[in-house]
PDB file of C-alpha atoms in Angstrom:
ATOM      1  CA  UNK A   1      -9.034 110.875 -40.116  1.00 77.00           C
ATOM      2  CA  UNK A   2      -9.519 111.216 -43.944  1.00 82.00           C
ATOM      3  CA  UNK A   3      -6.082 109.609 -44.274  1.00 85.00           C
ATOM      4  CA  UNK A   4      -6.908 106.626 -42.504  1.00 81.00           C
ATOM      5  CA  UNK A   5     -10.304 106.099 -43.948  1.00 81.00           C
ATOM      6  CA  UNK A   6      -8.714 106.526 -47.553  1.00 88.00           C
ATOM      7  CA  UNK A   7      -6.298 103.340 -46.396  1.00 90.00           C
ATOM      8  CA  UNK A   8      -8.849 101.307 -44.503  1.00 84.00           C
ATOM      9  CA  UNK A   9     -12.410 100.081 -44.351  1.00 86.00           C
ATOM     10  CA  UNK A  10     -13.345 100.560 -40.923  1.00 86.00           C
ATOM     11  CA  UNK A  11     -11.834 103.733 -38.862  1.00 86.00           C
ATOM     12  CA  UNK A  12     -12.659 103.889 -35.182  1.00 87.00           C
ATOM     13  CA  UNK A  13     -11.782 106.625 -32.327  1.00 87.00           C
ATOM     14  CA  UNK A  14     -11.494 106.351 -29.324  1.00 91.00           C
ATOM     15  CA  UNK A  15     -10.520 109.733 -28.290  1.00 90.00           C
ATOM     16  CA  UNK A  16      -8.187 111.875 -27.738  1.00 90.00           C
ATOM     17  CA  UNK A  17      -6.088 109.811 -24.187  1.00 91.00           C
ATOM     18  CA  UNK A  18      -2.944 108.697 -25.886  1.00 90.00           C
ATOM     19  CA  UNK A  19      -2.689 104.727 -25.775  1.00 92.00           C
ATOM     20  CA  UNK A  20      -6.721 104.139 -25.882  1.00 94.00           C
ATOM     21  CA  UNK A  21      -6.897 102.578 -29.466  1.00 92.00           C
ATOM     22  CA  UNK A  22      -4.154 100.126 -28.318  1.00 93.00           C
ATOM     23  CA  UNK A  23      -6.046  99.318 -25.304  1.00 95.00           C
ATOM     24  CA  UNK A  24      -9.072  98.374 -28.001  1.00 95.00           C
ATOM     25  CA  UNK A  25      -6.464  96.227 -30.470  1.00 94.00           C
ATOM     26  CA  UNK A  26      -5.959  94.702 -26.989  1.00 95.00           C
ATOM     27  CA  UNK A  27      -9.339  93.974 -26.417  1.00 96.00           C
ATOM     28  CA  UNK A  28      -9.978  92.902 -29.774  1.00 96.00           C
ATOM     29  CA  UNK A  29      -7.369  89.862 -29.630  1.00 95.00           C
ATOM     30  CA  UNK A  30      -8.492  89.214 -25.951  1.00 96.00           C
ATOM     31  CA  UNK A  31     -11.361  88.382 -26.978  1.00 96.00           C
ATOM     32  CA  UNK A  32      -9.793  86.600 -29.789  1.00 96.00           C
ATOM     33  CA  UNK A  33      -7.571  84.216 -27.666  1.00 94.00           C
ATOM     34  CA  UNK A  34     -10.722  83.716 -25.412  1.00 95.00           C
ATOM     35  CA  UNK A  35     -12.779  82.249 -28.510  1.00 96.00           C
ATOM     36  CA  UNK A  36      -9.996  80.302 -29.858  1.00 94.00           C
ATOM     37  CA  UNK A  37      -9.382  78.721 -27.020  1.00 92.00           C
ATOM     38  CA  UNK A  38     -12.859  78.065 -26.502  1.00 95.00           C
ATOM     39  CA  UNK A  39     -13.485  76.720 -30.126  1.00 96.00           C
ATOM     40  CA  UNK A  40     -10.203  73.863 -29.602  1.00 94.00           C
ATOM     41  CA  UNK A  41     -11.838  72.929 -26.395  1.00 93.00           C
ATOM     42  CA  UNK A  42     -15.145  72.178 -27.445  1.00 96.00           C
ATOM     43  CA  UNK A  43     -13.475  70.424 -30.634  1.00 96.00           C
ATOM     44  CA  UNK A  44     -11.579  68.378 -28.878  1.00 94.00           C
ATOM     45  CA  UNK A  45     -14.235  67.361 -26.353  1.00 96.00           C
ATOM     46  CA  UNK A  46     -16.272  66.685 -30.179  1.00 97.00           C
ATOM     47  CA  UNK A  47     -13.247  64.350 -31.369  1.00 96.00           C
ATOM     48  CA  UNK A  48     -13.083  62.180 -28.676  1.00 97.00           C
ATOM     49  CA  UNK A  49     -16.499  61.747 -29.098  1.00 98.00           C
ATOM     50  CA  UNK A  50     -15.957  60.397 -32.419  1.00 98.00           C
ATOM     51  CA  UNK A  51     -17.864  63.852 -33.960  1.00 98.00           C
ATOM     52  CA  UNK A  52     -16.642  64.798 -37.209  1.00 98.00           C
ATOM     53  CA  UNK A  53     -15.111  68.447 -37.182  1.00 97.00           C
ATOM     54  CA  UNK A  54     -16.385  69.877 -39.796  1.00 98.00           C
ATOM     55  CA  UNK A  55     -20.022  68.622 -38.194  1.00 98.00           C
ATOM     56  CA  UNK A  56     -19.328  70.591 -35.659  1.00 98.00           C
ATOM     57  CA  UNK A  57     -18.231  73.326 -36.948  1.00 98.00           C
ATOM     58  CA  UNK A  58     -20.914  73.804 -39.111  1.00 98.00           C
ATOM     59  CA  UNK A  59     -23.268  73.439 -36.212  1.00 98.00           C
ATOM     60  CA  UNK A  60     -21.510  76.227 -34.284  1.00 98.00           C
ATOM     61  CA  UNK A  61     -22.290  78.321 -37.422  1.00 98.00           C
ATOM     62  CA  UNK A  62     -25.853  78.318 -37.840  1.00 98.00           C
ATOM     63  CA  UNK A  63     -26.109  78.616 -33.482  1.00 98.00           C
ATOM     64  CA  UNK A  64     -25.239  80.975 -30.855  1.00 97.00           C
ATOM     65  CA  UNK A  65     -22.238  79.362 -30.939  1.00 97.00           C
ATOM     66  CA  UNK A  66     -20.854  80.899 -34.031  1.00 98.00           C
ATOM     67  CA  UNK A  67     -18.353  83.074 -34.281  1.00 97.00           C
ATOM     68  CA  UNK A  68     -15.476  84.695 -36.575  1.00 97.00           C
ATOM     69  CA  UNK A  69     -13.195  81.940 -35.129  1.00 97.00           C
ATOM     70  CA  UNK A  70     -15.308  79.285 -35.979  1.00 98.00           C
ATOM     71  CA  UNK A  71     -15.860  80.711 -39.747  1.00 98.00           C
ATOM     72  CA  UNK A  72     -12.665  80.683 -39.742  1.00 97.00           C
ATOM     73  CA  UNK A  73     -11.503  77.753 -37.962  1.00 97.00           C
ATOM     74  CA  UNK A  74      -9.922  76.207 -41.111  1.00 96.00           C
ATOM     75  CA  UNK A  75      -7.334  78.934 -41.143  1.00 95.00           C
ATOM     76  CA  UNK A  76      -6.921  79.670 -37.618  1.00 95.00           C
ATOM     77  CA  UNK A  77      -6.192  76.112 -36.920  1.00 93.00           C
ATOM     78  CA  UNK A  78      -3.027  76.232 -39.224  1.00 92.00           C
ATOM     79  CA  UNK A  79      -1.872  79.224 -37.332  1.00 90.00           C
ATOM     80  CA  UNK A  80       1.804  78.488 -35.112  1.00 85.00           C
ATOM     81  CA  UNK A  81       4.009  79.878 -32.654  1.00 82.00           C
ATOM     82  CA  UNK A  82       6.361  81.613 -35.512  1.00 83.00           C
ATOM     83  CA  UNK A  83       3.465  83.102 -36.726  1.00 83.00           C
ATOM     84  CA  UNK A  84       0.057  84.953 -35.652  1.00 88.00           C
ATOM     85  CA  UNK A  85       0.191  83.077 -32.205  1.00 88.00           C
ATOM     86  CA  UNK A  86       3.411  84.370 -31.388  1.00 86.00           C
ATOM     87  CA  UNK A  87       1.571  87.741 -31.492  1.00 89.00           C
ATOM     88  CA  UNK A  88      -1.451  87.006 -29.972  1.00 91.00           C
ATOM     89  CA  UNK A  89      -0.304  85.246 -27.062  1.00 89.00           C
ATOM     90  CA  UNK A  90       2.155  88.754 -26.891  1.00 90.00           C
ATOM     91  CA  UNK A  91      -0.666  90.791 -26.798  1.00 93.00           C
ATOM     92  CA  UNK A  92      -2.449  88.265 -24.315  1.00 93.00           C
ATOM     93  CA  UNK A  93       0.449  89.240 -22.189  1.00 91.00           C
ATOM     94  CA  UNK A  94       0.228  92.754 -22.941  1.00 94.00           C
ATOM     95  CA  UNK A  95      -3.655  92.752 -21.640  1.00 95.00           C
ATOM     96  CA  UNK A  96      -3.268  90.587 -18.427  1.00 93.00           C
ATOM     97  CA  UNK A  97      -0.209  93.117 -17.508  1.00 93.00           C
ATOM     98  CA  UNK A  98      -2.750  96.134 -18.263  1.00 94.00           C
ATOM     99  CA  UNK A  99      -5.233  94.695 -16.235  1.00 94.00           C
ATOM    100  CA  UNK A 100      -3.156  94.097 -13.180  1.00 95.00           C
ATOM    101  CA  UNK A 101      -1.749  97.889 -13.545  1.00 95.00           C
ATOM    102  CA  UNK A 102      -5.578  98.801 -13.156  1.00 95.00           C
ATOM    103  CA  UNK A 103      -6.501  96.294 -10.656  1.00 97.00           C
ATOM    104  CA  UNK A 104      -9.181  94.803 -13.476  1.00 96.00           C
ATOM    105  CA  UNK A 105      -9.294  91.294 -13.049  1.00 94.00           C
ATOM    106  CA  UNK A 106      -9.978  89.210 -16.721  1.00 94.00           C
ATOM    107  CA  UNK A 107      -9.064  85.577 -15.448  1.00 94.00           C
ATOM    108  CA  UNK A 108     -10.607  84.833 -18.790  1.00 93.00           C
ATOM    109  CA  UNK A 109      -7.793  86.138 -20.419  1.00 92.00           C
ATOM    110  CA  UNK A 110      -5.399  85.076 -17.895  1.00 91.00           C
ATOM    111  CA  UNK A 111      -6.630  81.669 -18.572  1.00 91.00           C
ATOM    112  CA  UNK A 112      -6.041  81.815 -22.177  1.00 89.00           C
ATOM    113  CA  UNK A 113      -2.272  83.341 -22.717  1.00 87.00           C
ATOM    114  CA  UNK A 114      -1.628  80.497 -20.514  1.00 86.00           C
ATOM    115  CA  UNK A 115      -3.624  77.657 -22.252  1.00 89.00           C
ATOM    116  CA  UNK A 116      -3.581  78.810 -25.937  1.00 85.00           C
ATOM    117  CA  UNK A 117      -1.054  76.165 -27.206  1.00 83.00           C
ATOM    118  CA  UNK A 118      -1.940  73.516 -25.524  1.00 84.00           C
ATOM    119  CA  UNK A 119      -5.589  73.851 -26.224  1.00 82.00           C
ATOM    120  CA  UNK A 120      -4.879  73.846 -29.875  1.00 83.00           C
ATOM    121  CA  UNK A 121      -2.146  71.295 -29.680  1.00 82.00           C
ATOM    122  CA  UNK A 122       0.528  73.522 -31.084  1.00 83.00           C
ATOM    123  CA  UNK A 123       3.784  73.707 -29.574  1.00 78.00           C
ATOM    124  CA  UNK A 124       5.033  77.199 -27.555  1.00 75.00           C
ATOM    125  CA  UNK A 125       6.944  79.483 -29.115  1.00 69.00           C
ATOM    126  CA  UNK A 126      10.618  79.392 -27.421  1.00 69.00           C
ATOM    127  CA  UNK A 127      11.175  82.111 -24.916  1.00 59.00           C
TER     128      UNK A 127
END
């Protein structure tokens, strides 16, 4: 442990079962794809209102609404399928197949890994 707190900021465990802090990354960029999804949605619904972005954005900051994504929205937005949304939507994957191994259901998730590009208006990575 003093190894990785002397290379990091924030050290979590989450004991000693073998695959557990993987299971929490995977949690993490559920939750991740969830709110990005849900950020591009409302956006869109915003733009073809005729709302200005940034308007909105700043609204979802200062409300319940707010959220890392939306803080961030500026350089999530720029994010493509060679890049971090390659990974996510591979750990989306990753997380629905975990969940139907365990019989949890997360149609949330399942939801997003399938709507991710589309909601952002990116084009899918080729398979």
């Amino acid at each position: 442990m003093p190894y990785f707190d002397a290379i990091g900021s924030n050290t979590f465990y989450y004991g000693a079962e073998a695959g557990n802090s993987q299971v929490a990354k995977l949690v993490n960029n559920m939750i991740l794809g969830v709110n990005m999804n849900a950020v591009a949605e409302g956006l869109k619904l915003g733009k073809h209102y005729g709302l200005p972005e940034e308007g909105i954005l700043n609204l979802l900051k200062v409300s319940t609404g707010d959220s890392w994504v939306v803080r961030n929205w500026s350089d999530v937005s720029e994010w493509t399928a060679e890049t971090a949304l390659s990974v996510l939507l591979k750990d989306l994957i990753a997380t629905y197949n975990e969940g139907i191994k365990h019989n949890v259901s997360m149609p949330f998730n399942a939801l997003s890994s399938t709507q991710l590009f589309n909601s952002m208006g990116k084009e899918k990575p080729k398979a």
